[in-house]
Amino acid sequence: MAAAASVVAVVGTITGMVSALNDDDHRPDEARPLVTRSPSLRPLPAVTPTPSPSPSSASSASPSPSRTSATPSPKPDEEETTKTVAAPARLYRHPDSQILDWLAGNPTDPRLAVIKSRIADQPAAVWFADYTPSTIATRVRAVTSGGAALGRVPVVVPYAIPDRDCGGASQGGAPGLDAYDAWIDRFAAGLGSDEVIVILEPDSIAQSDCLSSGQRVDRFASLARAGRVLKAANPRARVYYDAGHSQWNAPDKQAALLGKAGAASAASSDGVFSNVSNFNRTSAEVAYTRAVLDALGGPRGLGAVIDTSRNGNGAPADGQWCDPAGRKVGQPPTLGTGEARIDAYLWVKLPGESDGCKGAAGTFSPGYAYDLAR
């Protein structure tokens, strides 16, 4: 995968989600889905993008004063009314993940309280990375129905595009695009009818240079179809496409690729995602994704979501990508960023799942998790 989003070898079961704000609503009768591993990282040459002008601070979780206008007083003859502003939706905590398994199995570990409060109690995406057509709809439904039951928003990651990771550590996926299209149809059947965020195929667009021009055209056609199928199955699904990250392709180059994959069409896309499994600072990703969206065009409502799971200290200066020391968890996941065109900060890569140096790629490493959390 990319300078920060190469994908680990993944089969197996879904990386659990955690609901925002210490929600301990476990559903013991719920089917336990398979846990898939989120991506690891592999370095690629960094490309300095063209930043968008004057992004506001990404560390703020509420609107900056410059975006907040005072409510005018009513005219003397006007009847004063009170407007009710709905609170932002909250993200769903899926009660099944490697980190929750570790917590249950190690109740006396001195690192437990820190790992639980700083990582396990936060929402993280649920990955579906093994090609298992017969069970995918049921497994997706286990996550989306759990979120619907609590009135919360799950985040799911379909990750089965053929030739993913260009044959690297996370190689795999469906045996061909026809099989992938059919897999997506079944994935869509599990989305339900409530709000859900779909992170569609990390690195499938940013890391497509290894494909021939014909293969790239075919992949992008399948991705465009996937977005249409997902949104047709559930009109409340919010589908985001791969924008890589701020140290990969320049915004205009990435936008050109995204456009070919359907990311500028309201029928298939709600925008783009960036920084999956990477460490770039949120402010850099805010500037970058805005620049990508500007270059992409499309409906005004297109936005971006940013993976903030491990970017609390930014990327290491030496370019280390595999479980680098000195990193920290970043901005907690939220659907209320206070940033124009930035729809959410999400934890797509679950902190504590190794890139392959502190443990087998994709497996939970309590030592790594503790270092990120403390």
Short mmCIF file of C-alpha atoms in Angstrom, two decimals:
data_model
loop_
_atom_site.label_atom_id
_atom_site.label_comp_id
_atom_site.label_asym_id
_atom_site.label_seq_id
_atom_site.Cartn_x
_atom_site.Cartn_y
_atom_site.Cartn_z
CA MET A 1 0.00 0.00 0.00
CA ALA A 2 0.94 3.58 0.08
CA ALA A 3 3.45 5.64 1.97
CA ALA A 4 1.07 4.98 4.71
CA ALA A 5 -1.65 2.73 3.69
CA SER A 6 -0.27 -0.57 2.52
CA VAL A 7 -2.56 -3.33 3.53
CA VAL A 8 -1.71 -6.29 5.72
CA ALA A 9 -2.36 -9.79 4.67
CA VAL A 10 -5.91 -10.18 5.71
CA VAL A 11 -8.18 -13.05 6.09
CA GLY A 12 -10.12 -13.83 9.11
CA THR A 13 -12.57 -11.85 10.99
CA ILE A 14 -13.74 -8.24 11.33
CA THR A 15 -11.85 -5.59 13.29
CA GLY A 16 -14.29 -4.52 15.94
CA MET A 17 -15.95 -1.23 16.32
CA VAL A 18 -16.20 0.67 19.48
CA SER A 19 -19.02 3.09 20.18
CA ALA A 20 -18.20 6.66 21.05
CA LEU A 21 -18.24 7.95 24.59
CA ASN A 22 -17.80 4.85 26.71
CA ASP A 23 -20.80 2.91 25.45
CA ASP A 24 -20.76 -0.58 26.90
CA ASP A 25 -23.87 -1.84 25.13
CA HIS A 26 -22.77 -5.39 24.36
CA ARG A 27 -25.17 -7.64 22.51
CA PRO A 28 -24.28 -11.20 23.56
CA ASP A 29 -26.96 -12.68 21.30
CA GLU A 30 -25.56 -10.95 18.23
CA ALA A 31 -23.78 -13.06 15.63
CA ARG A 32 -20.04 -12.69 16.03
CA PRO A 33 -18.68 -11.56 12.66
CA LEU A 34 -15.32 -12.58 11.30
CA VAL A 35 -12.53 -10.16 12.15
CA THR A 36 -10.52 -8.75 9.30
CA ARG A 37 -7.21 -6.99 9.70
CA SER A 38 -6.88 -3.34 8.79
CA PRO A 39 -4.03 -2.25 6.55
CA SER A 40 -0.41 -1.95 7.46
CA LEU A 41 1.96 0.52 5.87
CA ARG A 42 4.65 0.38 3.26
CA PRO A 43 6.57 3.45 2.13
CA LEU A 44 6.23 4.98 -1.32
CA PRO A 45 7.97 8.11 -2.60
CA ALA A 46 6.36 11.11 -0.98
CA VAL A 47 4.67 13.60 -3.26
CA THR A 48 4.22 17.11 -1.98
CA PRO A 49 0.63 18.12 -2.69
CA THR A 50 -0.63 21.58 -3.47
CA PRO A 51 -2.36 22.69 -0.27
CA SER A 52 -5.71 24.37 -0.27
CA PRO A 53 -5.62 27.97 0.92
CA SER A 54 -5.72 28.77 4.61
CA PRO A 55 -7.27 25.67 6.19
CA SER A 56 -8.53 26.27 9.68
CA SER A 57 -7.11 24.36 12.59
CA ALA A 58 -8.10 20.72 12.45
CA SER A 59 -7.70 20.21 16.16
CA SER A 60 -10.91 22.04 16.94
CA ALA A 61 -13.90 19.81 17.49
CA SER A 62 -16.37 22.67 17.27
CA PRO A 63 -16.84 25.47 14.76
CA SER A 64 -14.28 28.26 14.98
CA PRO A 65 -15.54 31.72 15.90
CA SER A 66 -15.02 32.90 12.32
CA ARG A 67 -17.65 30.40 11.18
CA THR A 68 -20.15 31.25 13.88
CA SER A 69 -22.45 34.16 13.20
CA ALA A 70 -24.53 35.84 15.85
CA THR A 71 -28.27 35.26 15.64
CA PRO A 72 -29.93 38.60 14.77
CA SER A 73 -32.54 40.00 17.14
CA PRO A 74 -36.09 39.85 15.79
CA LYS A 75 -37.70 42.99 14.45
CA PRO A 76 -40.25 44.59 16.82
CA ASP A 77 -43.23 43.16 14.93
CA GLU A 78 -41.72 39.71 14.48
CA GLU A 79 -42.63 36.83 16.72
CA GLU A 80 -39.52 35.41 18.33
CA THR A 81 -38.98 31.74 17.57
CA THR A 82 -36.58 29.18 18.97
CA LYS A 83 -34.70 26.96 16.58
CA THR A 84 -33.81 23.46 17.68
CA VAL A 85 -30.44 22.22 16.46
CA ALA A 86 -30.05 18.47 16.40
CA ALA A 87 -26.98 17.07 18.12
CA PRO A 88 -24.52 15.27 15.86
CA ALA A 89 -25.08 11.56 15.49
CA ARG A 90 -22.80 9.32 17.50
CA LEU A 91 -20.67 6.51 16.16
CA TYR A 92 -21.45 2.90 16.97
CA ARG A 93 -19.32 0.69 19.19
CA HIS A 94 -19.40 -2.81 17.79
CA PRO A 95 -18.78 -5.25 20.66
CA ASP A 96 -16.36 -7.53 18.85
CA SER A 97 -12.68 -6.89 18.18
CA GLN A 98 -9.23 -8.19 18.94
CA ILE A 99 -8.68 -5.46 21.50
CA LEU A 100 -11.88 -6.35 23.37
CA ASP A 101 -10.85 -10.00 23.33
CA TRP A 102 -7.52 -8.99 24.88
CA LEU A 103 -9.20 -6.90 27.57
CA ALA A 104 -11.49 -9.79 28.50
CA GLY A 105 -8.59 -12.22 28.67
CA ASN A 106 -6.23 -9.99 30.66
CA PRO A 107 -8.28 -8.33 33.42
CA THR A 108 -5.28 -7.82 35.74
CA ASP A 109 -2.82 -6.45 33.18
CA PRO A 110 -1.52 -3.08 34.49
CA ARG A 111 -1.89 -1.58 31.00
CA LEU A 112 -5.58 -2.44 30.77
CA ALA A 113 -7.10 0.80 32.10
CA VAL A 114 -5.11 3.02 29.74
CA ILE A 115 -5.73 0.83 26.69
CA LYS A 116 -9.42 0.57 27.49
CA SER A 117 -10.08 4.24 28.10
CA ARG A 118 -7.91 5.65 25.32
CA ILE A 119 -8.51 3.05 22.57
CA ALA A 120 -11.07 0.35 23.29
CA ASP A 121 -13.79 2.79 24.30
CA GLN A 122 -13.52 4.65 20.99
CA PRO A 123 -15.29 3.69 17.75
CA ALA A 124 -13.22 2.07 15.02
CA ALA A 125 -14.10 0.75 11.59
CA VAL A 126 -15.12 -2.83 10.93
CA TRP A 127 -13.11 -4.38 8.09
CA PHE A 128 -14.40 -7.05 5.68
CA ALA A 129 -11.27 -8.23 3.96
CA ASP A 130 -11.77 -11.92 3.27
CA TYR A 131 -13.54 -13.04 0.14
CA THR A 132 -16.41 -15.09 1.56
CA PRO A 133 -19.50 -14.43 -0.60
CA SER A 134 -21.74 -16.88 1.23
CA THR A 135 -21.49 -15.07 4.59
CA ILE A 136 -20.74 -11.44 3.76
CA ALA A 137 -24.33 -10.15 3.83
CA THR A 138 -25.00 -11.74 7.24
CA ARG A 139 -21.77 -10.40 8.68
CA VAL A 140 -22.34 -6.87 7.44
CA ARG A 141 -25.90 -7.02 8.75
CA ALA A 142 -24.61 -7.99 12.21
CA VAL A 143 -22.76 -4.68 12.36
CA THR A 144 -25.34 -2.40 10.75
CA SER A 145 -28.25 -3.81 12.73
CA GLY A 146 -26.27 -3.39 15.93
CA GLY A 147 -25.77 0.28 15.14
CA ALA A 148 -29.42 0.74 14.15
CA ALA A 149 -30.62 -0.79 17.41
CA LEU A 150 -28.76 1.91 19.35
CA GLY A 151 -29.42 4.75 16.92
CA ARG A 152 -25.71 5.03 16.14
CA VAL A 153 -23.64 5.13 12.96
CA PRO A 154 -21.39 2.17 12.09
CA VAL A 155 -18.34 2.45 9.85
CA VAL A 156 -17.66 -0.50 7.53
CA VAL A 157 -14.77 -1.16 5.15
CA PRO A 158 -15.25 -3.41 2.10
CA TYR A 159 -11.73 -4.56 1.18
CA ALA A 160 -11.78 -7.28 -1.44
CA ILE A 161 -10.83 -5.61 -4.74
CA PRO A 162 -8.76 -7.98 -6.93
CA ASP A 163 -5.00 -7.33 -7.02
CA ARG A 164 -5.21 -5.21 -3.90
CA ASP A 165 -1.93 -3.92 -2.51
CA CYS A 166 -0.28 -4.65 -5.87
CA GLY A 167 0.80 -8.07 -4.63
CA GLY A 168 2.29 -6.74 -1.38
CA ALA A 169 1.72 -7.78 2.20
CA SER A 170 -2.04 -7.40 1.86
CA GLN A 171 -2.41 -9.13 -1.46
CA GLY A 172 -5.64 -10.99 -1.97
CA GLY A 173 -9.23 -10.11 -2.59
CA ALA A 174 -11.78 -11.49 -5.00
CA PRO A 175 -10.50 -13.72 -7.82
CA GLY A 176 -11.70 -11.28 -10.49
CA LEU A 177 -13.82 -8.20 -11.04
CA ASP A 178 -16.95 -10.17 -11.94
CA ALA A 179 -16.64 -12.01 -8.63
CA TYR A 180 -15.97 -8.71 -6.86
CA ASP A 181 -19.08 -7.13 -8.36
CA ALA A 182 -21.16 -10.04 -7.08
CA TRP A 183 -19.49 -9.77 -3.65
CA ILE A 184 -20.38 -6.07 -3.49
CA ASP A 185 -24.00 -6.92 -4.32
CA ARG A 186 -24.07 -9.22 -1.29
CA PHE A 187 -22.23 -6.69 0.87
CA ALA A 188 -24.86 -4.09 -0.04
CA ALA A 189 -27.62 -6.48 0.99
CA GLY A 190 -26.37 -6.25 4.58
CA LEU A 191 -26.38 -2.46 4.83
CA GLY A 192 -29.92 -2.15 6.14
CA SER A 193 -31.78 1.15 5.92
CA ASP A 194 -30.18 3.28 8.62
CA GLU A 195 -27.19 5.58 8.37
CA VAL A 196 -23.85 3.86 7.77
CA ILE A 197 -20.44 5.09 6.60
CA VAL A 198 -18.67 3.00 3.95
CA ILE A 199 -14.90 3.38 3.46
CA LEU A 200 -14.67 1.85 -0.01
CA GLU A 201 -11.50 -0.13 -0.73
CA PRO A 202 -8.53 1.66 0.86
CA ASP A 203 -5.65 2.21 -1.62
CA SER A 204 -7.67 0.94 -4.57
CA ILE A 205 -7.30 4.28 -6.38
CA ALA A 206 -4.15 5.87 -4.97
CA GLN A 207 -2.27 2.62 -5.43
CA SER A 208 -3.29 1.62 -8.92
CA ASP A 209 -0.08 2.40 -10.80
CA CYS A 210 0.89 -1.27 -10.77
CA LEU A 211 -2.06 -2.04 -13.06
CA SER A 212 -2.04 -1.74 -16.80
CA SER A 213 -4.12 1.07 -18.28
CA GLY A 214 -6.82 -1.44 -19.24
CA GLN A 215 -6.84 -3.03 -15.80
CA ARG A 216 -7.11 0.41 -14.22
CA VAL A 217 -10.11 1.29 -16.38
CA ASP A 218 -11.80 -1.96 -15.40
CA ARG A 219 -11.05 -1.49 -11.68
CA PHE A 220 -12.38 2.05 -11.70
CA ALA A 221 -15.55 0.92 -13.46
CA SER A 222 -16.10 -1.68 -10.74
CA LEU A 223 -15.53 0.92 -8.02
CA ALA A 224 -18.01 3.30 -9.62
CA ARG A 225 -20.51 0.46 -9.86
CA ALA A 226 -19.84 -0.46 -6.21
CA GLY A 227 -20.73 3.02 -5.04
CA ARG A 228 -23.96 3.01 -7.04
CA VAL A 229 -24.94 -0.41 -5.73
CA LEU A 230 -24.22 0.50 -2.11
CA LYS A 231 -26.18 3.74 -2.25
CA ALA A 232 -29.06 2.17 -4.16
CA ALA A 233 -29.31 -0.58 -1.53
CA ASN A 234 -29.37 1.97 1.29
CA PRO A 235 -29.90 5.63 0.33
CA ARG A 236 -28.66 6.61 3.81
CA ALA A 237 -25.29 4.96 3.23
CA ARG A 238 -22.46 7.49 2.94
CA VAL A 239 -19.80 6.13 0.58
CA TYR A 240 -16.27 7.56 0.54
CA TYR A 241 -13.54 6.90 -2.04
CA ASP A 242 -9.79 6.49 -1.67
CA ALA A 243 -7.84 9.77 -1.78
CA GLY A 244 -4.60 8.29 -0.41
CA HIS A 245 -3.03 10.89 1.86
CA SER A 246 -1.22 14.20 1.86
CA GLN A 247 2.22 12.73 1.20
CA TRP A 248 1.22 10.57 -1.75
CA ASN A 249 -0.31 11.88 -4.99
CA ALA A 250 -0.78 15.58 -5.61
CA PRO A 251 -4.43 16.69 -5.28
CA ASP A 252 -5.01 17.24 -9.00
CA LYS A 253 -3.58 13.84 -9.90
CA GLN A 254 -5.59 12.07 -7.22
CA ALA A 255 -8.76 13.94 -8.20
CA ALA A 256 -8.35 12.86 -11.83
CA LEU A 257 -8.16 9.22 -10.73
CA LEU A 258 -11.10 9.63 -8.35
CA GLY A 259 -13.23 11.10 -11.09
CA LYS A 260 -12.65 8.06 -13.27
CA ALA A 261 -13.77 5.84 -10.38
CA GLY A 262 -17.10 7.58 -9.86
CA ALA A 263 -16.19 9.68 -6.84
CA ALA A 264 -17.62 12.87 -8.37
CA SER A 265 -21.08 11.39 -8.92
CA ALA A 266 -23.82 11.83 -6.34
CA ALA A 267 -25.22 8.47 -7.43
CA SER A 268 -22.15 6.67 -6.12
CA SER A 269 -20.21 8.95 -3.79
CA ASP A 270 -20.40 11.17 -0.74
CA GLY A 271 -16.76 12.21 -1.03
CA VAL A 272 -13.28 10.94 -0.20
CA PHE A 273 -11.25 9.50 2.68
CA SER A 274 -7.59 10.01 3.52
CA ASN A 275 -4.77 8.97 5.86
CA VAL A 276 -5.97 5.39 6.37
CA SER A 277 -3.34 3.63 8.48
CA ASN A 278 -1.07 6.64 8.20
CA PHE A 279 0.33 9.17 10.66
CA ASN A 280 0.01 12.53 8.86
CA ARG A 281 -1.32 15.36 10.99
CA THR A 282 -5.00 16.18 10.75
CA SER A 283 -4.33 19.75 9.61
CA ALA A 284 -2.34 18.47 6.62
CA GLU A 285 -5.12 16.06 5.68
CA VAL A 286 -7.79 18.75 6.01
CA ALA A 287 -5.86 20.95 3.56
CA TYR A 288 -5.16 18.04 1.25
CA THR A 289 -8.69 16.65 1.07
CA ARG A 290 -10.15 20.09 0.48
CA ALA A 291 -7.72 20.54 -2.40
CA VAL A 292 -8.71 17.12 -3.78
CA LEU A 293 -12.41 17.97 -3.52
CA ASP A 294 -11.85 21.32 -5.24
CA ALA A 295 -10.04 19.60 -8.10
CA LEU A 296 -12.61 16.80 -8.26
CA GLY A 297 -15.63 19.04 -8.68
CA GLY A 298 -18.97 17.26 -8.46
CA PRO A 299 -21.89 18.10 -6.17
CA ARG A 300 -21.36 20.74 -3.50
CA GLY A 301 -22.27 18.22 -0.81
CA LEU A 302 -19.20 16.03 -1.33
CA GLY A 303 -17.02 15.93 1.77
CA ALA A 304 -14.09 14.09 3.31
CA VAL A 305 -13.39 11.81 6.25
CA ILE A 306 -9.93 11.52 7.78
CA ASP A 307 -8.33 8.64 9.68
CA THR A 308 -6.96 10.15 12.90
CA SER A 309 -6.31 6.91 14.74
CA ARG A 310 -2.52 7.19 15.05
CA ASN A 311 -1.63 10.74 14.02
CA GLY A 312 -1.42 12.42 17.42
CA ASN A 313 2.30 13.12 17.01
CA GLY A 314 2.32 13.30 13.23
CA ALA A 315 4.43 11.14 10.93
CA PRO A 316 7.95 10.16 11.99
CA ALA A 317 10.66 12.36 10.49
CA ASP A 318 12.69 9.38 9.29
CA GLY A 319 9.84 7.98 7.19
CA GLN A 320 9.49 4.84 9.30
CA TRP A 321 6.19 3.20 8.53
CA CYS A 322 6.14 -0.10 10.42
CA ASP A 323 4.90 0.40 13.98
CA PRO A 324 7.11 3.48 14.40
CA ALA A 325 8.03 4.55 17.91
CA GLY A 326 6.81 7.78 19.40
CA ARG A 327 3.38 7.85 17.72
CA LYS A 328 0.19 8.59 19.64
CA VAL A 329 -3.53 8.20 19.12
CA GLY A 330 -5.08 11.22 17.47
CA GLN A 331 -8.34 13.16 17.48
CA PRO A 332 -11.12 10.95 18.89
CA PRO A 333 -13.63 9.78 16.27
CA THR A 334 -16.48 12.20 15.71
CA LEU A 335 -19.11 13.16 13.18
CA GLY A 336 -18.94 16.78 14.34
CA THR A 337 -15.57 18.13 13.22
CA GLY A 338 -16.47 21.81 13.00
CA GLU A 339 -14.48 21.94 9.75
CA ALA A 340 -16.02 22.88 6.43
CA ARG A 341 -16.28 19.89 4.07
CA ILE A 342 -14.74 17.54 6.66
CA ASP A 343 -17.56 15.16 7.53
CA ALA A 344 -15.83 13.07 10.18
CA TYR A 345 -12.65 12.09 11.94
CA LEU A 346 -12.64 8.29 12.08
CA TRP A 347 -10.44 5.54 13.42
CA VAL A 348 -10.24 3.34 10.34
CA LYS A 349 -7.04 1.62 11.40
CA LEU A 350 -7.55 0.34 14.93
CA PRO A 351 -4.65 1.56 17.14
CA GLY A 352 -2.70 -1.35 18.52
CA GLU A 353 -3.04 -3.58 15.48
CA SER A 354 0.51 -4.12 14.31
CA ASP A 355 1.92 -3.21 10.90
CA GLY A 356 4.12 -6.30 11.21
CA CYS A 357 7.04 -5.21 13.40
CA LYS A 358 5.68 -5.39 16.96
CA GLY A 359 3.66 -8.47 16.11
CA ALA A 360 2.27 -10.36 13.14
CA ALA A 361 0.73 -7.94 10.66
CA GLY A 362 -2.86 -7.15 11.59
CA THR A 363 -2.74 -8.72 15.03
CA PHE A 364 -3.31 -6.82 18.25
CA SER A 365 -0.15 -5.88 20.16
CA PRO A 366 -0.88 -4.69 23.70
CA GLY A 367 2.58 -3.18 24.02
CA TYR A 368 2.11 -1.13 20.88
CA ALA A 369 -1.39 -0.12 21.93
CA TYR A 370 -0.10 1.01 25.34
CA ASP A 371 2.66 3.08 23.75
CA LEU A 372 0.11 4.80 21.49
CA ALA A 373 -2.35 5.39 24.30
CA ARG A 374 -0.27 6.60 27.22
#
